[in-house]
Amino acid sequence: MPKVRETLGTAPGTGPGSTPEKIKGDKPWMFRTYAGHSTAAASNALYRTNLARGQTGLSVAFDLPTQTGYDADHPLARGEVGKVGVPVGHLGDMRALFADIPLERMNTSMTINATAPWLLALYVAAAEEQGIARDRLSGTTQNDILKEYLSRGTHIFPPAPSMRLITDTIAFAYREVPKWNPINVCSYHLQEAGATPVQELAFALANAIAVLDAVKNAGQVPEADFAAVVGRISFFVNAGVRFVTEICKMRAFARMWDEICRARYGVEDPKLRRFRYGVQVNSLGLTEQQPENNVYRILLEMLAVTLSKDARARAVQLPAWNEALGLPRPWDQQWSLRLQQIVAYETDLLEYADIFDGSHAIEAKVQALMEEAGEELARIEDMGGAVAAIDSAYMKERLVESNARRLAAIEAGEQTVVGVNAYNETAPSPLTGGADGGFMAVDPAVEAEQIARLRAWREARDNGAVATALAELKAAAGQDRNIMEPSIACARAGVTTGEWAESLRGVFGEYRAPTGVAHAAAVSNSGAQELEEIRARVTEVSARLGRRLKMLVGKPGLDGHSNGAEQIAVRARDAGFEVVYEGIRLTPAQIAEAALEEGVHVVGLSVLSGSHVPLVGEVIERMAKAGLGEIPVVVGGIIPPDDAAALRQAGVADVFTPKDYDLTAILSDIVEIVVRANREAA
């Protein structure tokens, strides 16, 4: 493979592959693929391969321990290391991740939030080791903790100190790394959590306002420089398959942001008011059934953010067709990259002014979205802003309700999903027929190897320097000083990700976000007959057992994607179950203890990070030791057939995957599982 330094930054048609020599009209957006897995070295090889194939920017996926501030040998990291991204535990890992990649010529996006200051510190330290001054670096840290409380769940600290860390990062970056986007206000995961287009607009803009108000009030940025800070704010959005609505949503975003910047913050330069955004199109809509159809969905969703010149994405990363099955292989990522290149280089898309100007239908939809989003934004402002609306669970409850409406519409056939609730007939797919099942699995040995490297790193470093650097970090946090320079000093001293986060936990504490389940309303009459039937069955079984049927819904490990667990909890409640759901990030020991204390009849576990086998296995072992071996356990998640068989062999009563979209049917199955378990126990 050619060295990256020989192929990066070349003009189209002069580098590897066969891109045109000249592009008419606009330049294309930045081509990214969201990637990272197993180890820093393996991820580095993948990055260099993708860059050689024409990718023009990096987008780094970190594993859950890195995102939530744990070292690979922490108990909560068990089963999670290297699964949904690359583990970065210290400066050595960051060096390996970007080895032979010239960072001064790279635009690097890092999907990192609670630990964003730390990963930026490691990146700056690694670049300076390469001899690259920090002011030459360009890229993005997502750094939007507010949406983590609402969707992905990788938060660590309470909202107030989390906002302070965002402010520190922004104030540092605008001075020291002026080409860096220090925050990517993220509506992507809001849509994944169920947000409607109106909620995406309102919630994301409310979050951006909360951040800018915090920066303004913190006093770290002089008034004269504030407009420049506003100009560095970027956004990361989602695009669903209803691409006309999505086009209108993006045009509405651009207009509303321009008005907020002008009217609220007094930004006069229109360039600094520009809505700058990157996008990954909707992974939520990818289907396990007939997964080859996902290619068409991805293309249509990409058109939503590229067709409208006046609201075109600055960077695009596309999921692979098989992400509902498991981790994409390098070839699958290449296929998504080629889709971008075909649209940019083979079509005439970039040769025209905005093709929607003057469209009455588009303009009417844009205005309707702006009006509704403005009303929702005003409601949030009346509550005291985004942070208050998160603390009160208002925003989370609205997301849970809208996601429930979406799922109910699919169940009832009111919303067609081809291959799922319509047109189910299919021949076997040759794309998934190989020995690997059509996706890549992370070697279980990766975790032990990462732990060994981590321990070797700790043994080789100067622990006195580490202690000094950590003491200065804690002092800066406690004294309300900017923590970025102390964090960079920690990186150079050899501090680990877990040590950095643990030091700040000692100052700021930890936070469990509202689940939004307790007060979420039953929102649809779709399937009312089926729901009444299961209610009657739950009442009948409860009477036979002598008390209300009780279900524990648990999320073991660090996976914070709680949508599925929330929807099962809400539907189970509406079906008459007594439901115990305490949110995300529970250890197997905590789940087994809750099952014992609550006296539940069934335990439902949700894992979407690929760590289901070790985590579920440990829950079952601990339940057996606690004398709960007769209580059935069911599991939901992205679980390949071989893993599903292994879970059943370990004692799991049933396994549900994304193809099982009918929640009422799932609960009906669970009721019968409880009946059988109690009959056998008797």
XYZ file of C-alpha atoms in Angstrom:
682
model
C 0.000 0.000 0.000
C 1.416 3.477 -0.809
C 2.529 5.561 2.129
C -0.078 8.099 3.179
C 2.394 10.971 2.936
C 2.733 10.235 -0.768
C -0.992 10.328 -1.473
C -2.648 12.791 0.899
C -3.753 16.202 -0.306
C -3.355 15.518 -4.011
C -5.677 17.099 -6.534
C -8.473 14.931 -7.959
C -7.076 12.763 -10.717
C -3.458 12.913 -9.517
C -3.617 10.578 -6.519
C -4.423 6.885 -6.226
C -7.610 5.657 -7.860
C -9.307 7.438 -10.754
C -10.773 10.785 -9.696
C -11.270 13.565 -12.286
C -8.486 16.049 -12.905
C -10.761 19.016 -12.610
C -14.003 19.617 -10.736
C -16.400 22.161 -12.201
C -18.232 24.514 -9.895
C -18.134 23.884 -6.158
C -15.588 21.751 -4.405
C -17.033 18.564 -2.942
C -17.658 18.160 0.746
C -15.134 16.346 2.910
C -15.330 12.571 2.568
C -15.200 10.723 5.888
C -15.854 7.248 7.207
C -16.523 6.735 10.906
C -13.941 4.173 11.946
C -11.949 2.695 14.776
C -11.848 -0.732 16.391
C -9.752 -3.279 18.279
C -6.475 -1.423 18.836
C -4.784 1.845 17.947
C -2.439 0.014 15.553
C -5.305 -1.788 13.770
C -7.275 1.449 13.494
C -4.237 3.280 12.144
C -3.897 0.687 9.381
C -7.584 1.138 8.530
C -7.220 4.934 8.420
C -4.230 4.786 6.105
C -6.068 2.362 3.818
C -9.145 4.588 3.655
C -7.054 7.710 3.018
C -5.258 5.965 0.172
C -8.670 5.114 -1.310
C -9.727 8.753 -1.478
C -11.078 9.615 1.952
C -10.250 13.262 2.685
C -10.843 13.512 6.448
C -10.623 11.224 9.446
C -13.543 10.483 11.750
C -12.454 8.606 14.858
C -14.735 6.241 16.758
C -13.585 5.603 20.334
C -14.552 2.597 22.418
C -16.916 3.006 25.366
C -14.291 2.917 28.140
C -12.467 5.798 26.430
C -15.730 7.711 25.992
C -16.766 7.269 29.611
C -13.383 7.757 31.272
C -12.307 4.253 32.272
C -9.079 2.383 31.709
C -9.256 -0.986 29.990
C -8.711 -2.863 33.253
C -11.599 -1.204 35.118
C -14.452 -3.623 36.017
C -16.980 -1.571 34.031
C -14.794 -1.888 30.928
C -15.109 -5.682 30.864
C -16.263 -6.833 27.448
C -16.273 -3.306 26.027
C -12.634 -2.745 25.037
C -12.199 -2.095 21.313
C -15.777 -3.085 20.458
C -17.476 0.077 19.144
C -14.296 2.053 18.557
C -10.607 2.313 19.287
C -9.298 2.244 22.883
C -7.098 5.251 23.698
C -5.770 4.949 27.222
C -2.751 7.285 27.097
C -0.388 9.218 24.847
C 1.223 6.011 23.577
C -2.107 4.891 22.133
C -2.604 8.298 20.498
C 0.863 8.073 18.937
C 0.046 4.629 17.530
C -3.356 5.777 16.281
C -1.857 8.516 14.080
C 1.516 6.971 13.209
C 2.644 7.976 9.683
C -0.370 10.260 9.268
C 0.716 13.908 8.849
C -1.554 15.705 11.299
C -0.756 19.160 9.917
C -2.419 18.081 6.640
C -5.299 16.190 8.214
C -8.779 17.256 9.288
C -9.625 14.952 12.194
C -13.084 14.632 13.693
C -13.266 12.925 17.077
C -16.647 11.676 18.294
C -15.920 12.246 21.960
C -17.889 14.131 24.588
C -17.385 13.689 28.345
C -13.662 13.113 27.830
C -13.323 15.569 24.923
C -10.852 17.874 26.742
C -8.641 14.881 27.448
C -8.666 13.490 23.904
C -7.945 16.954 22.501
C -5.073 17.236 24.990
C -3.674 13.882 23.825
C -4.049 14.954 20.179
C -2.219 18.245 20.774
C 0.555 16.442 22.671
C 0.914 13.822 19.917
C 1.039 16.513 17.218
C 3.666 18.500 19.105
C 5.752 15.326 19.363
C 5.589 15.231 15.545
C 6.897 18.808 15.542
C 3.537 20.270 14.544
C 2.474 23.488 16.264
C -1.023 23.374 17.714
C -2.177 26.346 15.647
C -1.673 24.274 12.486
C -4.134 21.579 13.555
C -7.634 21.400 12.097
C -10.535 19.198 13.041
C -13.409 18.805 15.453
C -14.190 17.478 18.896
C -17.889 16.662 19.233
C -17.888 17.858 22.864
C -21.713 18.150 23.083
C -22.486 16.707 26.487
C -26.087 17.935 26.585
C -27.232 15.476 23.941
C -25.452 12.700 25.863
C -27.902 13.169 28.722
C -30.707 12.752 26.157
C -29.453 9.983 23.892
C -26.081 8.195 23.876
C -25.443 8.256 27.614
C -21.654 8.689 27.642
C -21.825 11.514 30.174
C -19.753 11.381 33.367
C -20.209 14.598 35.325
C -23.308 16.629 36.265
C -24.480 19.286 33.780
C -22.882 22.332 35.469
C -19.265 21.045 35.570
C -19.758 19.419 32.161
C -20.693 22.811 30.724
C -17.638 24.270 32.418
C -15.397 21.678 30.660
C -17.004 22.569 27.313
C -16.355 26.245 28.002
C -12.727 25.527 28.890
C -12.237 23.604 25.651
C -13.810 26.334 23.517
C -11.849 29.134 25.203
C -8.592 27.194 24.780
C -9.221 26.198 21.172
C -10.167 29.626 19.818
C -6.871 31.021 21.169
C -4.478 28.099 20.704
C -5.987 25.940 17.935
C -7.874 28.529 15.851
C -8.691 26.162 12.960
C -10.267 23.635 15.324
C -14.036 23.288 15.849
C -14.133 22.834 19.639
C -17.775 21.709 19.684
C -19.974 19.933 17.192
C -23.513 20.555 18.462
C -25.085 17.235 17.688
C -28.635 16.540 16.582
C -27.622 13.216 15.045
C -28.219 11.203 18.194
C -31.398 13.110 18.971
C -32.944 11.660 15.807
C -31.599 8.235 16.765
C -33.392 8.659 20.110
C -36.664 9.396 18.334
C -36.636 13.155 17.698
C -38.955 14.539 15.050
C -37.486 17.122 12.638
C -39.034 19.884 14.771
C -37.461 18.458 17.928
C -34.100 18.100 16.184
C -34.170 21.748 15.226
C -35.365 23.043 18.581
C -33.340 20.790 20.888
C -30.063 21.194 18.977
C -30.419 24.967 18.738
C -31.343 25.141 22.438
C -28.193 23.178 23.249
C -26.085 25.521 21.105
C -27.599 28.557 22.837
C -26.866 27.037 26.254
C -23.230 26.498 25.281
C -22.715 29.981 23.853
C -24.415 31.592 26.851
C -22.095 29.605 29.136
C -19.038 30.748 27.178
C -20.242 34.350 27.282
C -20.886 34.235 31.023
C -17.644 32.449 31.924
C -15.523 35.494 31.122
C -12.716 33.540 29.416
C -13.403 35.123 26.014
C -13.154 38.916 25.542
C -16.287 40.519 24.138
C -14.380 41.611 21.047
C -13.505 37.979 20.252
C -16.914 36.459 20.898
C -18.061 36.582 17.266
C -14.975 34.564 16.294
C -15.969 31.924 18.850
C -19.486 31.792 17.397
C -17.918 31.269 13.975
C -16.109 28.143 15.211
C -19.288 26.434 16.398
C -20.195 23.558 14.093
C -23.044 21.061 14.025
C -23.367 17.331 13.403
C -26.733 16.261 12.044
C -28.705 13.243 10.955
C -30.595 12.742 7.715
C -33.414 10.232 7.473
C -34.951 8.621 4.429
C -37.817 11.163 4.098
C -35.374 13.250 2.161
C -37.662 16.105 1.085
C -38.429 16.828 4.736
C -34.726 16.453 5.554
C -33.747 18.961 2.840
C -36.221 21.414 4.318
C -34.931 20.732 7.831
C -31.386 21.628 6.777
C -32.535 24.847 5.101
C -34.485 25.684 8.273
C -31.414 24.991 10.412
C -29.335 27.407 8.323
C -31.885 30.234 8.542
C -32.645 29.810 12.244
C -28.958 29.679 13.192
C -28.226 32.797 11.148
C -31.006 34.646 12.989
C -29.879 33.425 16.442
C -26.310 34.543 15.767
C -27.422 37.934 14.491
C -30.217 38.756 16.935
C -29.069 37.060 20.154
C -25.294 37.439 19.871
C -24.904 40.460 17.590
C -22.657 38.717 15.049
C -22.465 41.019 12.035
C -20.197 39.056 9.690
C -22.434 36.639 7.704
C -19.524 34.197 7.355
C -19.429 33.820 11.134
C -23.184 33.176 11.173
C -22.937 30.363 8.652
C -24.485 27.038 9.663
C -21.456 24.774 9.266
C -22.315 21.142 9.626
C -21.160 17.615 9.017
C -23.463 14.659 8.733
C -23.769 10.953 9.165
C -26.939 9.643 7.655
C -29.399 7.661 9.703
C -28.143 4.377 11.151
C -31.403 3.878 13.060
C -33.252 3.129 9.828
C -30.830 0.430 8.668
C -32.466 -2.984 8.771
C -31.220 -6.424 9.681
C -33.787 -7.860 7.277
C -32.743 -7.638 3.610
C -29.715 -5.541 4.620
C -28.726 -4.971 0.988
C -31.651 -2.512 0.804
C -29.725 -0.250 3.159
C -27.541 0.892 0.268
C -30.531 2.668 -1.292
C -31.543 4.182 2.028
C -28.036 5.547 2.557
C -27.957 7.118 -0.920
C -31.336 8.816 -0.496
C -30.341 10.126 2.920
C -27.080 11.481 1.544
C -28.965 13.394 -1.149
C -30.872 15.220 1.592
C -27.667 16.929 2.752
C -25.959 17.450 -0.604
C -28.679 18.460 -3.113
C -29.390 21.897 -1.630
C -26.356 24.089 -2.318
C -27.379 26.732 0.222
C -27.570 24.133 3.000
C -24.991 21.583 1.853
C -22.973 19.618 4.389
C -19.309 20.496 4.806
C -18.412 16.871 5.602
C -20.255 13.598 5.077
C -19.697 10.189 6.621
C -21.913 7.309 5.622
C -22.672 4.136 7.552
C -22.058 0.839 5.836
C -24.907 -1.292 4.513
C -24.336 -3.970 7.171
C -24.168 -1.930 10.385
C -27.426 -3.485 11.612
C -25.585 -6.819 11.520
C -22.271 -5.925 13.143
C -18.988 -4.094 12.624
C -18.357 -3.192 8.954
C -15.354 -4.641 7.179
C -12.875 -2.367 5.312
C -14.519 -3.300 1.997
C -17.938 -2.257 3.344
C -16.531 1.137 4.327
C -14.944 1.470 0.890
C -18.354 0.860 -0.696
C -19.816 3.769 1.276
C -16.855 5.970 0.323
C -17.308 5.126 -3.362
C -20.957 6.225 -3.119
C -19.815 9.699 -2.040
C -17.216 9.852 -4.789
C -19.716 8.870 -7.495
C -22.182 11.566 -6.414
C -19.441 14.215 -6.193
C -17.377 13.383 -9.273
C -19.672 11.618 -11.752
C -22.879 13.638 -11.402
C -23.369 17.331 -12.206
C -24.581 18.120 -8.689
C -21.779 20.583 -7.920
C -22.206 22.611 -11.129
C -25.460 24.382 -10.242
C -26.782 27.046 -7.924
C -29.362 25.923 -5.378
C -31.915 23.937 -7.357
C -34.650 24.471 -4.747
C -34.719 28.261 -4.828
C -38.188 29.325 -5.901
C -39.856 26.023 -5.022
C -43.202 26.761 -3.363
C -43.418 23.289 -1.802
C -39.919 23.473 -0.292
C -40.409 27.017 0.981
C -43.751 26.181 2.604
C -42.260 23.176 4.420
C -39.225 25.188 5.562
C -41.467 27.895 6.982
C -43.672 25.339 8.772
C -40.645 23.669 10.358
C -39.206 27.011 11.456
C -42.491 28.080 13.013
C -42.987 24.842 14.964
C -39.348 24.658 16.028
C -39.461 28.284 17.131
C -42.433 27.523 19.367
C -40.637 24.536 20.914
C -37.487 26.592 21.369
C -39.518 29.266 23.173
C -40.943 26.618 25.543
C -37.425 25.493 26.419
C -36.321 29.089 26.947
C -39.282 29.628 29.297
C -38.079 26.654 31.374
C -34.694 28.281 31.793
C -32.923 26.834 28.772
C -31.621 23.443 27.682
C -29.894 22.493 30.945
C -33.087 23.093 32.936
C -35.135 21.178 30.349
C -32.726 18.240 30.697
C -32.754 18.287 34.507
C -36.565 18.323 34.546
C -36.622 15.374 32.084
C -38.832 17.429 29.709
C -36.644 16.884 26.651
C -35.972 13.230 27.424
C -39.664 12.456 27.915
C -40.537 14.096 24.605
C -37.920 11.943 22.836
C -39.182 8.739 24.456
C -42.742 9.611 23.416
C -41.865 10.462 19.811
C -39.818 7.276 19.484
C -42.780 5.317 20.851
C -44.983 6.891 18.174
C -42.497 5.889 15.475
C -42.313 2.279 16.631
C -46.084 2.025 17.041
C -46.572 3.266 13.477
C -44.179 0.602 12.161
C -45.908 -2.105 14.194
C -49.319 -1.071 12.877
C -48.128 -0.852 9.279
C -48.846 2.882 9.154
C -45.154 3.526 8.405
C -43.789 1.152 5.780
C -40.297 -0.252 6.174
C -39.504 -2.418 3.169
C -38.374 -5.887 4.145
C -39.547 -5.425 7.736
C -43.311 -4.915 7.795
C -43.874 -5.087 4.022
C -42.388 -6.953 1.045
C -40.795 -9.532 3.302
C -40.332 -12.165 0.596
C -36.670 -12.481 -0.314
C -34.010 -14.784 -1.630
C -31.004 -15.376 0.638
C -28.522 -12.530 0.334
C -25.160 -13.516 -1.163
C -23.634 -10.566 0.703
C -24.209 -12.218 4.084
C -23.544 -15.802 3.074
C -19.817 -15.966 3.806
C -18.108 -17.483 6.803
C -18.007 -14.072 8.504
C -21.758 -13.511 8.111
C -21.199 -10.243 6.276
C -19.488 -8.261 9.041
C -16.304 -8.136 11.097
C -16.016 -9.457 14.657
C -13.497 -8.056 17.129
C -11.114 -10.718 18.461
C -11.892 -11.322 22.177
C -8.132 -11.393 22.812
C -7.973 -7.654 22.054
C -9.090 -6.751 25.574
C -6.397 -8.755 27.356
C -3.742 -7.386 25.008
C -4.876 -3.794 25.619
C -4.791 -4.353 29.392
C -1.246 -5.773 29.114
C -0.093 -2.720 27.121
C -1.770 -0.408 29.641
C -0.006 -2.038 32.586
C 3.328 -1.935 30.772
C 2.766 1.782 30.133
C 2.135 2.426 33.822
C 5.274 0.525 34.814
C 7.510 2.386 32.344
C 6.433 5.957 33.141
C 7.650 8.374 35.813
C 4.959 7.999 38.467
C 6.233 11.052 40.329
C 5.604 13.176 37.239
C 2.158 11.597 36.915
C 1.267 12.461 40.509
C 2.424 16.049 40.058
C 0.449 16.480 36.826
C -2.718 15.015 38.344
C -2.411 17.240 41.409
C -2.212 20.301 39.149
C -5.230 19.085 37.143
C -7.312 18.699 40.314
C -6.186 22.099 41.549
C -7.179 23.757 38.275
C -10.574 22.045 38.362
C -11.174 23.046 41.966
C -10.013 26.626 41.446
C -12.101 27.194 38.326
C -9.020 27.557 36.128
C -9.015 26.332 32.525
C -8.143 22.632 32.609
C -6.736 22.304 29.063
C -3.064 23.141 29.700
C -2.995 20.941 32.848
C -4.592 18.172 30.767
C -1.884 18.496 28.093
C 0.716 18.323 30.860
C -1.003 15.149 32.117
C -0.825 13.667 28.622
C 2.915 14.335 28.388
C 3.496 12.882 31.862
C 1.834 9.596 30.934
C -1.491 9.931 32.749
C -4.130 7.456 31.589
C -7.692 8.145 30.483
C -9.095 6.559 33.633
C -6.781 8.561 35.891
C -7.691 11.848 34.211
C -11.419 11.146 34.540
C -11.143 9.793 38.088
C -9.366 12.953 39.221
C -12.211 15.073 37.876
C -14.811 12.711 39.327
C -13.256 13.504 42.682
C -13.870 17.207 42.100
C -17.157 17.221 40.176
C -18.887 13.965 41.125
C -20.885 11.748 38.743
C -24.378 12.040 37.304
C -27.239 9.728 36.373
C -29.480 11.379 33.807
C -33.291 11.077 33.924
C -34.560 8.081 31.953
C -37.698 9.789 30.647
C -39.622 6.539 31.114
C -41.612 7.148 34.296
C -43.854 9.911 32.938
C -43.717 9.248 29.191
C -47.268 9.072 27.915
C -48.839 6.182 26.039
C -48.942 7.853 22.653
C -50.723 5.649 20.141
C -53.893 3.636 19.737
C -52.195 1.555 17.044
C -52.388 -2.106 17.975
C -54.845 -1.303 20.766
C -56.549 -4.701 20.432
C -53.244 -6.576 20.765
C -52.267 -4.455 23.757
C -55.603 -5.141 25.458
C -55.092 -8.854 24.914
C -51.653 -8.832 26.522
C -52.966 -6.706 29.409
C -55.574 -9.348 30.051
C -52.935 -12.072 29.906
C -50.649 -10.147 32.299
C -53.564 -9.729 34.717
C -54.375 -13.440 34.489
C -50.765 -14.540 35.064
C -50.321 -12.011 37.873
C -53.365 -13.425 39.666
C -51.977 -16.929 39.302
C -48.595 -15.849 40.716
C -50.192 -13.927 43.574
C -48.750 -10.522 42.645
C -48.278 -8.204 39.684
C -45.930 -9.537 37.011
C -42.638 -7.691 37.516
C -39.872 -7.109 34.969
C -36.379 -5.713 35.440
C -35.041 -3.962 32.341
C -31.268 -3.600 32.632
C -28.380 -2.239 30.577
C -25.139 -3.894 31.687
C -21.785 -2.383 30.783
C -21.074 1.015 29.269
C -23.487 0.994 26.318
C -25.603 4.133 26.636
C -27.872 3.600 23.630
C -30.987 3.195 25.708
C -33.725 3.613 23.077
C -34.651 -0.057 22.917
C -34.604 -0.538 26.683
C -36.727 2.584 27.168
C -39.324 1.465 24.651
C -39.578 -2.016 26.151
C -39.954 -0.442 29.610
C -42.705 1.935 28.441
C -44.613 -0.738 26.509
C -44.286 -3.243 29.384
C -45.704 -0.644 31.762
C -48.591 0.036 29.374
C -49.181 -3.718 29.105
C -49.646 -4.007 32.860
C -46.210 -5.110 34.036
C -44.598 -3.566 37.056
C -41.332 -2.329 35.564
C -37.976 -1.692 37.220
C -35.695 0.422 35.010
C -32.833 2.423 36.481
C -31.136 3.583 33.306
C -27.762 2.854 31.811
C -24.302 1.787 32.884
C -24.980 -0.946 35.430
C -22.564 -3.692 36.433
C -23.741 -7.306 36.251
C -23.463 -7.351 40.047
C -25.850 -4.403 40.349
C -28.353 -6.045 38.014
C -28.282 -9.341 39.917
C -28.655 -7.459 43.208
C -31.621 -5.467 41.846
C -33.282 -8.666 40.637
C -32.971 -10.098 44.144
C -34.109 -6.972 45.988
C -37.039 -6.251 43.668
C -38.297 -9.833 43.488
C -38.744 -9.750 39.728
C -40.223 -12.502 37.562
C -38.057 -11.828 34.511
C -34.899 -9.900 33.640
C -34.561 -8.212 30.241
C -31.068 -7.091 29.226
C -30.259 -4.699 26.379
C -26.737 -4.554 24.895
C -25.883 -2.853 21.592
C -22.105 -2.552 21.939
C -21.233 -6.114 20.916
C -20.375 -7.055 24.520
C -23.438 -9.216 25.086
C -21.685 -12.574 25.536
C -19.407 -11.716 28.504
C -21.820 -9.271 30.164
C -24.932 -11.435 29.936
C -22.926 -14.468 30.963
C -21.778 -12.711 34.117
C -25.330 -11.576 34.963
C -26.556 -15.176 34.701
C -23.670 -16.440 36.840
C -24.319 -13.879 39.547
C -28.051 -14.529 39.538
C -27.411 -18.251 39.952
C -25.094 -17.612 42.913
C -27.810 -15.423 44.470
C -30.332 -18.250 44.184
C -32.148 -16.680 41.224
C -31.315 -19.327 38.657
C -34.984 -20.044 37.985
C -35.734 -16.443 36.940
C -35.666 -16.256 33.127
C -33.355 -13.821 31.368
C -34.097 -12.434 27.889
C -31.692 -10.343 25.820
C -32.073 -7.735 23.075
C -29.484 -6.103 20.846
C -27.444 -6.408 17.660
C -26.634 -10.076 18.196
C -25.320 -12.344 15.418
C -26.860 -15.826 15.123
C -23.794 -17.625 16.515
C -23.773 -15.360 19.567
C -27.516 -15.845 20.027
C -26.947 -19.613 20.095
C -24.157 -19.171 22.646
C -26.395 -17.042 24.861
C -29.160 -19.636 24.770
C -26.604 -22.307 25.616
C -25.588 -20.200 28.627
C -29.170 -20.149 29.867
C -30.830 -17.158 28.147
C -34.516 -17.861 27.578
C -34.816 -15.890 24.337
C -32.910 -13.411 22.169
C -34.476 -10.486 20.286
C -32.676 -8.542 17.546
C -33.650 -5.529 15.382
C -35.779 -7.777 13.163
C -38.128 -8.203 16.144
C -39.769 -4.816 15.757
C -43.182 -5.641 17.264
C -42.812 -4.722 20.940
C -46.222 -6.053 21.934
C -45.370 -9.417 20.369
C -42.050 -9.439 22.241
C -43.847 -8.816 25.529
C -46.361 -11.547 24.739
C -43.444 -13.952 24.280
C -41.935 -12.789 27.578
C -45.182 -13.435 29.448
C -45.229 -17.017 28.165
C -41.560 -17.432 29.128
C -42.473 -16.429 32.684
C -45.402 -18.865 32.676
C -43.150 -21.743 31.558
C -40.440 -20.846 34.084
C -42.898 -20.850 36.975
C -44.545 -24.077 35.790
C -41.126 -25.749 35.674
C -40.155 -24.312 39.081
C -43.366 -25.672 40.581
